[in-house]
Coordinates of C-alpha atoms in Angstrom, one line a residue:
M1 CA 18.1 15.5 -3.7
A2 CA 15.8 14.2 -6.2
T3 CA 17.7 12.6 -9.4
G4 CA 14.7 11.0 -11.3
F5 CA 16.2 7.7 -11.8
K6 CA 13.4 5.1 -11.6
A7 CA 13.8 1.5 -10.7
R8 CA 12.7 -0.8 -13.5
V9 CA 10.9 -3.9 -13.0
L10 CA 9.2 -6.3 -15.0
I11 CA 6.6 -8.6 -13.0
A12 CA 5.9 -12.0 -14.6
E13 CA 2.7 -13.8 -13.0
D14 CA -0.2 -15.6 -14.0
E15 CA -2.6 -15.0 -10.7
E16 CA -4.2 -11.7 -11.2
F17 CA -4.4 -10.6 -7.3
T18 CA -1.0 -11.7 -7.1
L19 CA -0.2 -9.7 -10.4
N20 CA -2.0 -6.6 -9.3
L21 CA -0.6 -6.3 -5.5
L22 CA 3.0 -6.5 -6.7
C23 CA 2.5 -3.4 -9.3
E24 CA 0.7 -1.2 -6.5
V25 CA 3.4 -2.0 -3.7
L26 CA 6.2 -1.3 -6.5
E27 CA 4.3 1.6 -8.2
S28 CA 4.3 3.7 -4.6
A29 CA 7.3 2.3 -4.0
N30 CA 8.4 5.0 -7.0
F31 CA 10.1 1.9 -9.1
Q32 CA 8.4 1.8 -12.5
V33 CA 6.6 -1.1 -13.8
E34 CA 5.4 -3.5 -16.5
A35 CA 3.5 -6.4 -15.6
V36 CA 2.7 -8.9 -17.9
A37 CA 0.3 -12.4 -17.1
S38 CA 3.0 -14.5 -19.4
V39 CA 6.4 -15.5 -19.7
A40 CA 5.8 -15.2 -23.6
D41 CA 4.6 -11.8 -23.1
A42 CA 7.7 -10.7 -20.0
I43 CA 10.4 -12.2 -23.2
S44 CA 9.3 -9.6 -25.8
L45 CA 9.1 -6.9 -23.1
V46 CA 12.8 -7.7 -21.6
P47 CA 14.5 -5.8 -24.7
T48 CA 12.7 -2.2 -25.0
F49 CA 11.5 -2.1 -21.7
D50 CA 15.8 -3.4 -19.9
P51 CA 13.7 -4.2 -16.7
H52 CA 16.5 -3.4 -13.6
V53 CA 14.9 -6.0 -11.7
V54 CA 12.4 -9.8 -13.2
I55 CA 10.2 -10.9 -10.5
T56 CA 8.3 -13.9 -11.9
D57 CA 6.3 -16.9 -10.9
L58 CA 7.8 -20.2 -11.9
N59 CA 4.6 -21.8 -12.5
F60 CA 2.5 -20.9 -15.0
G61 CA 0.8 -23.9 -15.9
P62 CA 1.9 -27.3 -17.9
V63 CA 1.5 -25.4 -21.9
E64 CA 3.2 -22.6 -20.9
L65 CA 7.0 -21.5 -20.7
S66 CA 8.4 -21.5 -17.1
G67 CA 9.2 -18.8 -15.0
S68 CA 13.3 -20.2 -15.1
N69 CA 12.5 -20.0 -19.1
L70 CA 11.9 -16.0 -18.3
I71 CA 15.5 -16.0 -15.9
Q72 CA 17.5 -17.3 -18.7
D73 CA 16.5 -15.4 -20.8
V74 CA 17.2 -12.1 -19.8
N75 CA 20.6 -12.8 -18.9

């Protein structure tokens, strides 16, 4: 019995290969995915996308917010 429910997953990853791979795998498993390459973009998506799960890189480099900033913002 299909319910039509799709868990929403937000991915924040600055490495393009990893970001694309995660999107492909999760979308093929029937998740609704939003993927961004920066913490700032992820934080701006949280209120409207309302993710069930967040997957984030922790290290976005010295000039970018970190993945821990995203996790703190989501909570």
